[in-house]
Amino acid sequence: MTVSRIAAPSVDRLAPWQFAAFVEANTHDMAYRPPVVDGPVGPTVVRNGRELVNFASISFLELDRHLPVQRHFAEGARAHGLSTSGSRMTQGICRPHQVLEDTIARHTGKERAISFATGLLANIGFVHAMSSSAHFDAGIEVRNHDTVFVVDRDVHWSIWKGLEGRDYGRNVHAFRHNDVSDLTRILERVRARKTVVIAESIYSADGTMGPIVDILDACERYGAISMIDDANGFMVYGPENRPYAREAAAIRDRADFVMVSLSKAIGLEGGAIAGPATAIDAFELLSGTSMFTAAIQPPTAYTAKRTIDVLADDPAIVDHYLAHAARFRRQMHESDTPTTPTDSYMLSVPIGNDAAALHMREWFVEDGYLVPVFSYPAVPRNRALLRLFPHAGHTEEQMDGFLRTLLTYRRRLGL
Ligand SMILES: Cc1ncc(COP(=O)(O)O)c(C=O)c1O
């Protein structure tokens, strides 16, 4: 048997990148060596052989674990294969992509939608498409390098990645988080012909709900194009009996573009941009992140469409989940645990001191809980927080146990 040898890269040659020092300085952060999960992720997770109550799962409705969904996935795999095996532009999209895109366009209230392998690629592609210049054989040119972006400072990394290399202060401006007066101040000053405003519905960093109605008012007043990243709100907010109904209606009726992710409520993988038909058609070529990479796997696209239909046909699934999340928030407040002031299903618990938050993370694991901790540089120094996703499958006992454990740590740390 031949044993393949792993070439050891010369440490000296990699020295200028400072990887060794970087990892050494951050060994407290498990992100550099992700722990290994065995079995499916759900309200609990088996990580490095230990079962933990899981507050980290973004697939919080648990639909991906339902047998009918899994059967549907298998049916999609048999009918449409496992891979697109080619680019959308050279080979074409698979039928499930077309049906999914039509479904997303319908649910977001837009003319058309284009899907991407992930929401992250949808965001990067959107920024690229709105700001690139290209010349085509037919003599058609688009020259959009002069686009000015005005974005909430806390938008997702993928938007900032797309904006990288653009001239900050000239064609990229950031407004203070959720601060419409700061947005208005910038729009008043910029007054560019091609301005794009980007904000999120629900911010994954702190769980806050963006003031979307006021943001869209400002866009309309200044003639700016709006793009709402609805990764965390898609199929959760909308019907009038739920919180954030007015904002969800505004996203649907008034936002020019909407980004959706399929990795959150839908519990799968993929993303899309929905908007005016001509722009979405142009994005096929101009986004780059659709044409130059593989699409969502066909059975995933097939199942995502079905899951969207299930959530639309049976509103009780999300209603129950939101009630469950609201109960958890209430219990926190009753036990004097402060949370970021927001009504979203995501819960952020401010801890402050970075070192205390990192201790907490380790203690939680020792006591059987998986709790995401955001500390510097994810958030400003010493503004660390716990960011929790209540899971539809969490039992009362698990939630009570978490709350008791958190209280013990807060007392121990004098918080
Ligand atoms: C606001 C926001 N936008 C975009 C993304 C990226 O979505 P995806 O997981 O589909 O790549 C996320 C996921 O964390 C998010 O929270």
Short mmCIF file of C-alpha atoms and ligand atoms in Angstrom, two decimals:
data_model
loop_
_atom_site.label_atom_id
_atom_site.label_comp_id
_atom_site.label_asym_id
_atom_site.label_seq_id
_atom_site.Cartn_x
_atom_site.Cartn_y
_atom_site.Cartn_z
CA MET A 1 0.00 0.00 0.00
CA THR A 2 1.40 3.38 -0.88
CA VAL A 3 1.01 6.00 1.74
CA SER A 4 0.69 9.44 0.28
CA ARG A 5 2.97 11.93 1.93
CA ILE A 6 1.67 15.30 2.96
CA ALA A 7 4.15 17.88 1.87
CA ALA A 8 5.04 19.99 4.88
CA PRO A 9 5.13 23.58 3.68
CA SER A 10 8.22 25.35 4.67
CA VAL A 11 7.41 27.42 7.71
CA ASP A 12 9.99 29.91 6.57
CA ARG A 13 8.34 30.51 3.24
CA LEU A 14 4.95 31.16 4.91
CA ALA A 15 6.43 33.34 7.63
CA PRO A 16 5.52 36.68 5.99
CA TRP A 17 1.83 35.76 6.30
CA GLN A 18 2.15 35.39 10.09
CA PHE A 19 -0.33 32.50 10.20
CA ALA A 20 1.47 30.72 13.04
CA ALA A 21 1.47 33.80 15.29
CA PHE A 22 -2.15 34.54 14.38
CA VAL A 23 -3.38 31.07 15.33
CA GLU A 24 -1.18 31.00 18.44
CA ALA A 25 -2.65 34.31 19.62
CA ASN A 26 -6.18 33.07 19.07
CA THR A 27 -6.08 29.54 20.42
CA HIS A 28 -8.83 30.48 22.88
CA ASP A 29 -11.09 30.79 19.84
CA MET A 30 -12.28 27.40 18.64
CA ALA A 31 -13.15 28.96 15.27
CA TYR A 32 -9.65 28.09 14.09
CA ARG A 33 -10.18 24.38 14.62
CA PRO A 34 -13.91 23.83 14.22
CA PRO A 35 -15.20 21.13 16.56
CA VAL A 36 -16.64 18.10 14.79
CA VAL A 37 -20.37 17.38 14.90
CA ASP A 38 -21.65 13.82 14.58
CA GLY A 39 -25.19 13.23 13.41
CA PRO A 40 -27.78 15.85 12.49
CA VAL A 41 -27.83 19.32 13.97
CA GLY A 42 -30.99 20.14 15.92
CA PRO A 43 -32.08 21.32 19.40
CA THR A 44 -29.14 19.28 20.63
CA VAL A 45 -25.93 18.48 18.87
CA VAL A 46 -23.24 15.86 19.46
CA ARG A 47 -19.92 17.67 19.28
CA ASN A 48 -16.59 16.00 19.88
CA GLY A 49 -18.59 13.11 21.37
CA ARG A 50 -20.63 15.26 23.83
CA GLU A 51 -24.31 16.11 23.60
CA LEU A 52 -24.95 19.85 23.99
CA VAL A 53 -28.20 21.82 24.05
CA ASN A 54 -27.78 23.87 20.91
CA PHE A 55 -28.45 27.60 20.74
CA ALA A 56 -26.31 28.05 17.62
CA SER A 57 -28.47 26.48 14.91
CA ILE A 58 -29.62 28.93 12.24
CA SER A 59 -31.93 26.19 10.94
CA PHE A 60 -34.24 26.97 13.84
CA LEU A 61 -37.57 25.61 12.55
CA GLU A 62 -36.18 22.10 12.25
CA LEU A 63 -38.00 21.41 8.97
CA ASP A 64 -34.88 19.86 7.45
CA ARG A 65 -35.26 16.99 9.94
CA HIS A 66 -38.87 16.21 9.08
CA LEU A 67 -39.31 12.95 7.25
CA PRO A 68 -41.54 14.34 4.45
CA VAL A 69 -38.89 16.96 3.72
CA GLN A 70 -36.17 14.33 3.65
CA ARG A 71 -38.31 12.13 1.39
CA HIS A 72 -38.84 15.11 -0.89
CA PHE A 73 -35.09 15.69 -1.00
CA ALA A 74 -34.51 12.05 -2.04
CA GLU A 75 -37.23 12.34 -4.70
CA GLY A 76 -35.54 15.52 -6.02
CA ALA A 77 -32.18 13.75 -6.16
CA ARG A 78 -33.65 10.84 -8.13
CA ALA A 79 -35.57 13.07 -10.55
CA HIS A 80 -32.99 15.82 -11.10
CA GLY A 81 -29.63 14.37 -10.14
CA LEU A 82 -27.22 15.56 -7.50
CA SER A 83 -25.39 18.27 -9.35
CA THR A 84 -26.02 20.94 -11.96
CA SER A 85 -22.70 19.82 -13.52
CA GLY A 86 -22.22 23.07 -15.34
CA SER A 87 -22.69 26.79 -15.28
CA ARG A 88 -26.16 28.30 -15.72
CA MET A 89 -24.96 30.17 -18.78
CA THR A 90 -23.27 27.31 -20.66
CA GLN A 91 -25.60 24.45 -19.80
CA GLY A 92 -28.71 26.01 -18.36
CA ILE A 93 -30.48 25.90 -15.05
CA CYS A 94 -32.29 22.81 -13.82
CA ARG A 95 -36.08 22.83 -13.62
CA PRO A 96 -36.06 23.02 -9.78
CA HIS A 97 -34.03 26.26 -9.97
CA GLN A 98 -36.53 27.84 -12.32
CA VAL A 99 -39.48 26.78 -10.16
CA LEU A 100 -37.71 27.94 -6.99
CA GLU A 101 -36.84 31.33 -8.52
CA ASP A 102 -40.47 31.84 -9.59
CA THR A 103 -41.61 30.90 -6.09
CA ILE A 104 -39.16 33.32 -4.42
CA ALA A 105 -40.19 36.11 -6.80
CA ARG A 106 -43.84 35.50 -5.90
CA HIS A 107 -43.25 35.44 -2.14
CA THR A 108 -41.04 38.54 -2.16
CA GLY A 109 -43.49 40.39 -4.42
CA LYS A 110 -40.86 41.01 -7.11
CA GLU A 111 -40.91 40.39 -10.85
CA ARG A 112 -38.06 37.92 -10.98
CA ALA A 113 -35.43 36.20 -8.83
CA ILE A 114 -32.04 34.67 -9.48
CA SER A 115 -30.67 31.98 -7.19
CA PHE A 116 -27.10 31.54 -5.98
CA ALA A 117 -25.32 28.67 -4.21
CA THR A 118 -25.44 30.67 -0.96
CA GLY A 119 -26.87 33.92 0.36
CA LEU A 120 -23.33 35.18 0.79
CA LEU A 121 -22.72 34.79 -2.96
CA ALA A 122 -26.05 36.52 -3.69
CA ASN A 123 -24.92 39.58 -1.70
CA ILE A 124 -21.45 39.73 -3.25
CA GLY A 125 -23.02 39.26 -6.70
CA PHE A 126 -25.56 42.01 -6.09
CA VAL A 127 -22.90 44.57 -5.19
CA HIS A 128 -20.77 43.50 -8.13
CA ALA A 129 -23.66 43.66 -10.58
CA MET A 130 -24.68 47.12 -9.44
CA SER A 131 -21.20 48.55 -9.73
CA SER A 132 -19.37 46.85 -12.57
CA SER A 133 -18.65 47.99 -16.08
CA ALA A 134 -18.74 45.63 -19.05
CA HIS A 135 -18.66 45.80 -22.81
CA PHE A 136 -20.53 43.31 -24.98
CA ASP A 137 -20.01 42.37 -28.64
CA ALA A 138 -23.28 43.93 -29.65
CA GLY A 139 -21.77 47.28 -28.73
CA ILE A 140 -23.76 47.50 -25.51
CA GLU A 141 -21.89 48.83 -22.55
CA VAL A 142 -22.73 49.19 -18.90
CA ARG A 143 -20.59 51.62 -16.94
CA ASN A 144 -21.57 51.45 -13.33
CA HIS A 145 -18.32 52.11 -11.52
CA ASP A 146 -19.75 55.41 -10.38
CA THR A 147 -22.47 53.75 -8.26
CA VAL A 148 -22.51 55.05 -4.69
CA PHE A 149 -23.42 52.61 -1.91
CA VAL A 150 -24.80 53.79 1.40
CA VAL A 151 -25.00 50.87 3.83
CA ASP A 152 -25.86 50.28 7.47
CA ARG A 153 -22.53 49.88 9.27
CA ASP A 154 -23.59 46.45 10.58
CA VAL A 155 -24.54 44.82 7.27
CA HIS A 156 -23.31 41.28 6.76
CA TRP A 157 -19.67 40.58 5.92
CA SER A 158 -20.68 39.56 2.38
CA ILE A 159 -21.83 43.11 1.54
CA TRP A 160 -18.59 44.54 2.90
CA LYS A 161 -16.67 41.92 0.91
CA GLY A 162 -18.47 42.99 -2.26
CA LEU A 163 -17.61 46.62 -1.51
CA GLU A 164 -13.95 45.89 -0.88
CA GLY A 165 -11.62 47.92 -3.08
CA ARG A 166 -14.18 50.63 -3.69
CA ASP A 167 -13.36 54.12 -2.59
CA TYR A 168 -14.63 54.49 0.99
CA GLY A 169 -15.85 58.03 1.58
CA ARG A 170 -16.44 58.60 -2.12
CA ASN A 171 -18.53 55.74 -3.45
CA VAL A 172 -19.06 53.81 -0.22
CA HIS A 173 -20.61 55.38 2.87
CA ALA A 174 -21.78 53.72 6.09
CA PHE A 175 -24.55 55.06 8.30
CA ARG A 176 -24.79 54.37 12.02
CA HIS A 177 -26.58 51.11 12.82
CA ASN A 178 -30.36 51.50 12.38
CA ASP A 179 -29.98 55.30 12.40
CA VAL A 180 -32.20 56.77 9.69
CA SER A 181 -31.22 60.36 10.48
CA ASP A 182 -27.59 59.46 9.77
CA LEU A 183 -28.67 57.76 6.52
CA THR A 184 -30.61 60.89 5.54
CA ARG A 185 -27.64 63.12 6.37
CA ILE A 186 -25.45 61.05 4.03
CA LEU A 187 -28.05 60.91 1.22
CA GLU A 188 -28.46 64.68 1.49
CA ARG A 189 -24.71 65.15 1.07
CA VAL A 190 -24.11 62.50 -1.62
CA ARG A 191 -26.93 63.24 -4.06
CA ALA A 192 -25.46 60.91 -6.72
CA ARG A 193 -27.41 59.81 -9.77
CA LYS A 194 -26.86 56.13 -8.99
CA THR A 195 -27.18 55.49 -5.28
CA VAL A 196 -27.90 52.12 -3.68
CA VAL A 197 -28.91 51.85 -0.02
CA ILE A 198 -28.38 48.47 1.68
CA ALA A 199 -29.88 47.48 5.04
CA GLU A 200 -30.96 44.26 6.73
CA SER A 201 -34.35 43.29 8.06
CA ILE A 202 -33.03 41.32 11.05
CA TYR A 203 -29.37 41.85 11.91
CA SER A 204 -27.59 38.62 12.69
CA ALA A 205 -25.02 40.38 14.87
CA ASP A 206 -27.45 41.73 17.46
CA GLY A 207 -30.91 40.49 16.49
CA THR A 208 -32.25 44.02 16.01
CA MET A 209 -34.98 44.69 13.44
CA GLY A 210 -34.07 47.38 10.92
CA PRO A 211 -36.32 50.48 10.65
CA ILE A 212 -37.23 49.47 7.13
CA VAL A 213 -40.23 51.74 6.57
CA ASP A 214 -38.20 54.86 7.39
CA ILE A 215 -35.27 53.61 5.33
CA LEU A 216 -37.52 53.08 2.30
CA ASP A 217 -39.07 56.53 2.83
CA ALA A 218 -35.57 58.04 2.74
CA CYS A 219 -34.67 56.07 -0.41
CA GLU A 220 -37.79 57.31 -2.16
CA ARG A 221 -37.19 60.90 -1.06
CA TYR A 222 -33.63 60.88 -2.44
CA GLY A 223 -34.23 58.67 -5.49
CA ALA A 224 -31.96 55.90 -4.18
CA ILE A 225 -32.35 52.23 -5.09
CA SER A 226 -33.05 50.07 -2.04
CA MET A 227 -31.79 46.58 -1.30
CA ILE A 228 -32.96 44.79 1.83
CA ASP A 229 -31.02 41.76 2.99
CA ASP A 230 -33.90 39.65 4.34
CA ALA A 231 -31.76 36.58 5.05
CA ASN A 232 -33.14 36.30 8.57
CA GLY A 233 -36.69 37.47 7.93
CA PHE A 234 -37.66 35.50 4.82
CA MET A 235 -40.79 33.39 5.47
CA VAL A 236 -40.73 34.38 9.17
CA TYR A 237 -42.22 37.87 9.13
CA GLY A 238 -45.08 38.87 6.87
CA PRO A 239 -48.60 37.98 7.99
CA GLU A 240 -50.25 40.76 9.93
CA ASN A 241 -50.59 38.83 13.18
CA ARG A 242 -46.81 38.67 13.53
CA PRO A 243 -44.38 41.32 14.77
CA TYR A 244 -42.70 43.44 12.11
CA ALA A 245 -45.71 43.08 9.77
CA ARG A 246 -45.59 46.68 8.56
CA GLU A 247 -41.90 46.39 7.73
CA ALA A 248 -42.37 43.03 6.00
CA ALA A 249 -45.14 44.55 3.87
CA ALA A 250 -42.87 47.48 2.99
CA ILE A 251 -40.06 45.12 1.93
CA ARG A 252 -42.52 43.34 -0.29
CA ASP A 253 -44.26 46.38 -1.75
CA ARG A 254 -41.58 49.04 -1.82
CA ALA A 255 -38.01 47.65 -1.71
CA ASP A 256 -36.42 47.53 -5.17
CA PHE A 257 -34.35 44.42 -4.39
CA VAL A 258 -34.57 41.76 -1.69
CA MET A 259 -31.97 39.19 -0.80
CA VAL A 260 -33.14 35.91 0.76
CA SER A 261 -31.19 33.05 2.29
CA LEU A 262 -32.34 29.44 2.32
CA SER A 263 -30.07 28.52 5.23
CA LYS A 264 -32.23 30.13 7.94
CA ALA A 265 -35.98 29.44 8.25
CA ILE A 266 -35.89 27.15 5.20
CA GLY A 267 -33.13 25.05 6.78
CA LEU A 268 -31.26 24.25 3.57
CA GLU A 269 -28.60 26.12 1.60
CA GLY A 270 -28.73 28.75 -1.09
CA GLY A 271 -29.73 32.34 -1.63
CA ALA A 272 -31.41 34.61 -4.13
CA ILE A 273 -31.85 38.20 -5.21
CA ALA A 274 -35.35 39.24 -6.24
CA GLY A 275 -36.14 42.47 -8.06
CA PRO A 276 -37.15 44.06 -11.37
CA ALA A 277 -37.02 41.58 -14.28
CA THR A 278 -34.56 43.46 -16.49
CA ALA A 279 -32.06 43.96 -13.66
CA ILE A 280 -32.28 40.31 -12.60
CA ASP A 281 -31.73 39.19 -16.20
CA ALA A 282 -28.63 41.41 -16.39
CA PHE A 283 -27.39 39.92 -13.09
CA GLU A 284 -27.01 36.54 -14.89
CA LEU A 285 -23.87 38.01 -16.46
CA LEU A 286 -23.01 40.94 -14.23
CA SER A 287 -23.14 39.34 -10.77
CA GLY A 288 -20.26 36.95 -11.54
CA THR A 289 -21.15 34.82 -8.51
CA SER A 290 -23.91 33.14 -10.49
CA MET A 291 -22.09 32.54 -13.77
CA PHE A 292 -18.66 31.55 -12.47
CA THR A 293 -19.66 29.03 -9.85
CA ALA A 294 -21.91 26.01 -9.38
CA ALA A 295 -25.58 26.58 -8.58
CA ILE A 296 -27.59 25.20 -5.63
CA GLN A 297 -27.72 21.40 -5.87
CA PRO A 298 -30.95 20.39 -7.66
CA PRO A 299 -32.51 18.38 -4.80
CA THR A 300 -31.86 21.32 -2.47
CA ALA A 301 -33.58 23.73 -4.87
CA TYR A 302 -36.43 21.23 -5.24
CA THR A 303 -36.84 20.88 -1.47
CA ALA A 304 -36.50 24.62 -0.80
CA LYS A 305 -39.47 25.32 -3.05
CA ARG A 306 -41.50 22.71 -1.21
CA THR A 307 -40.50 24.05 2.21
CA ILE A 308 -41.48 27.60 1.20
CA ASP A 309 -44.90 26.25 0.16
CA VAL A 310 -45.27 24.36 3.45
CA LEU A 311 -44.49 27.50 5.50
CA ALA A 312 -46.92 29.55 3.43
CA ASP A 313 -49.72 26.95 3.65
CA ASP A 314 -49.30 26.25 7.36
CA PRO A 315 -48.62 29.57 9.17
CA ALA A 316 -48.95 27.78 12.53
CA ILE A 317 -45.39 26.43 12.14
CA VAL A 318 -43.85 29.91 12.31
CA ASP A 319 -46.52 31.29 14.67
CA HIS A 320 -45.68 28.58 17.21
CA TYR A 321 -41.99 29.20 16.82
CA LEU A 322 -42.33 32.95 17.33
CA ALA A 323 -44.47 32.36 20.44
CA HIS A 324 -41.83 29.93 21.74
CA ALA A 325 -39.05 32.52 21.13
CA ALA A 326 -41.14 35.30 22.76
CA ARG A 327 -41.73 33.09 25.83
CA PHE A 328 -37.99 32.51 26.13
CA ARG A 329 -37.34 36.26 25.95
CA ARG A 330 -40.00 36.88 28.61
CA GLN A 331 -38.46 34.28 30.92
CA MET A 332 -35.11 35.99 30.50
CA HIS A 333 -36.53 39.35 31.46
CA GLU A 334 -38.36 37.80 34.45
CA SER A 335 -35.03 36.45 35.65
CA ASP A 336 -33.44 39.92 35.22
CA THR A 337 -31.36 38.88 32.24
CA PRO A 338 -31.08 41.84 29.88
CA THR A 339 -31.46 41.27 26.13
CA THR A 340 -30.92 43.59 23.20
CA PRO A 341 -34.18 45.53 22.87
CA THR A 342 -35.80 43.88 19.89
CA ASP A 343 -38.79 41.70 19.17
CA SER A 344 -37.03 39.37 16.77
CA TYR A 345 -36.70 35.66 17.42
CA MET A 346 -32.94 36.06 17.83
CA LEU A 347 -31.85 36.89 21.34
CA SER A 348 -28.71 38.78 22.21
CA VAL A 349 -27.58 38.96 25.80
CA PRO A 350 -25.03 41.74 26.38
CA ILE A 351 -22.10 40.53 28.50
CA GLY A 352 -19.66 43.37 27.93
CA ASN A 353 -16.23 42.24 29.07
CA ASP A 354 -14.58 40.09 26.35
CA ALA A 355 -12.66 37.90 28.79
CA ALA A 356 -15.82 37.18 30.83
CA ALA A 357 -17.71 36.21 27.66
CA LEU A 358 -14.97 33.82 26.59
CA HIS A 359 -14.95 32.20 30.05
CA MET A 360 -18.71 31.80 29.75
CA ARG A 361 -18.43 30.04 26.43
CA GLU A 362 -16.12 27.42 27.92
CA TRP A 363 -18.25 26.99 31.03
CA PHE A 364 -21.36 26.56 28.91
CA VAL A 365 -19.73 23.72 26.98
CA GLU A 366 -18.57 22.07 30.21
CA ASP A 367 -22.15 22.28 31.49
CA GLY A 368 -23.68 20.93 28.28
CA TYR A 369 -24.75 24.04 26.30
CA LEU A 370 -23.57 25.33 22.95
CA VAL A 371 -23.91 29.11 23.06
CA PRO A 372 -22.40 31.40 20.41
CA VAL A 373 -20.36 34.22 21.90
CA PHE A 374 -19.56 37.29 19.84
CA SER A 375 -16.55 39.17 21.11
CA TYR A 376 -14.03 41.54 19.56
CA PRO A 377 -13.44 41.81 16.55
CA ALA A 378 -16.98 40.58 15.67
CA VAL A 379 -18.33 43.39 17.89
CA PRO A 380 -16.53 46.43 19.41
CA ARG A 381 -14.03 45.69 22.18
CA ASN A 382 -15.66 44.78 25.52
CA ARG A 383 -19.14 44.80 24.05
CA ALA A 384 -19.29 41.00 23.90
CA LEU A 385 -22.66 39.30 23.68
CA LEU A 386 -24.30 35.90 23.62
CA ARG A 387 -26.33 35.50 20.45
CA LEU A 388 -28.94 32.79 20.83
CA PHE A 389 -31.24 31.13 18.37
CA PRO A 390 -34.11 29.50 20.23
CA HIS A 391 -34.84 26.25 18.41
CA ALA A 392 -38.35 25.00 17.63
CA GLY A 393 -37.38 21.67 19.20
CA HIS A 394 -36.04 23.03 22.53
CA THR A 395 -37.95 21.68 25.51
CA GLU A 396 -38.95 23.87 28.47
CA GLU A 397 -36.52 21.92 30.58
CA GLN A 398 -33.64 22.76 28.23
CA MET A 399 -34.56 26.43 28.20
CA ASP A 400 -34.99 26.60 32.00
CA GLY A 401 -31.68 24.79 32.43
CA PHE A 402 -29.96 27.33 30.22
CA LEU A 403 -31.44 30.26 32.12
CA ARG A 404 -30.41 28.83 35.50
CA THR A 405 -26.90 28.19 34.20
CA LEU A 406 -26.58 31.70 32.79
CA LEU A 407 -27.68 33.20 36.12
CA THR A 408 -25.03 31.19 37.96
CA TYR A 409 -22.32 32.51 35.63
CA ARG A 410 -23.54 36.10 35.91
CA ARG A 411 -23.35 35.87 39.70
CA ARG A 412 -19.93 34.24 39.52
CA LEU A 413 -18.63 37.04 37.30
CA GLY A 414 -20.44 39.77 39.24
CA LEU A 415 -22.41 40.83 36.14
C1 LIG B 1 -27.90 39.09 7.21
C2 LIG B 1 -27.24 37.95 6.50
N1 LIG B 1 -26.96 38.08 5.18
C3 LIG B 1 -26.38 37.08 4.50
C4 LIG B 1 -26.05 35.89 5.10
C5 LIG B 1 -25.42 34.79 4.30
O1 LIG B 1 -26.39 33.82 4.03
P1 LIG B 1 -26.02 32.32 3.66
O2 LIG B 1 -25.86 31.56 4.93
O3 LIG B 1 -27.18 31.85 2.85
O4 LIG B 1 -24.75 32.36 2.86
C6 LIG B 1 -26.33 35.71 6.45
C7 LIG B 1 -25.97 34.45 7.13
O5 LIG B 1 -25.36 34.44 8.16
C8 LIG B 1 -26.94 36.77 7.18
O6 LIG B 1 -27.24 36.66 8.49
#
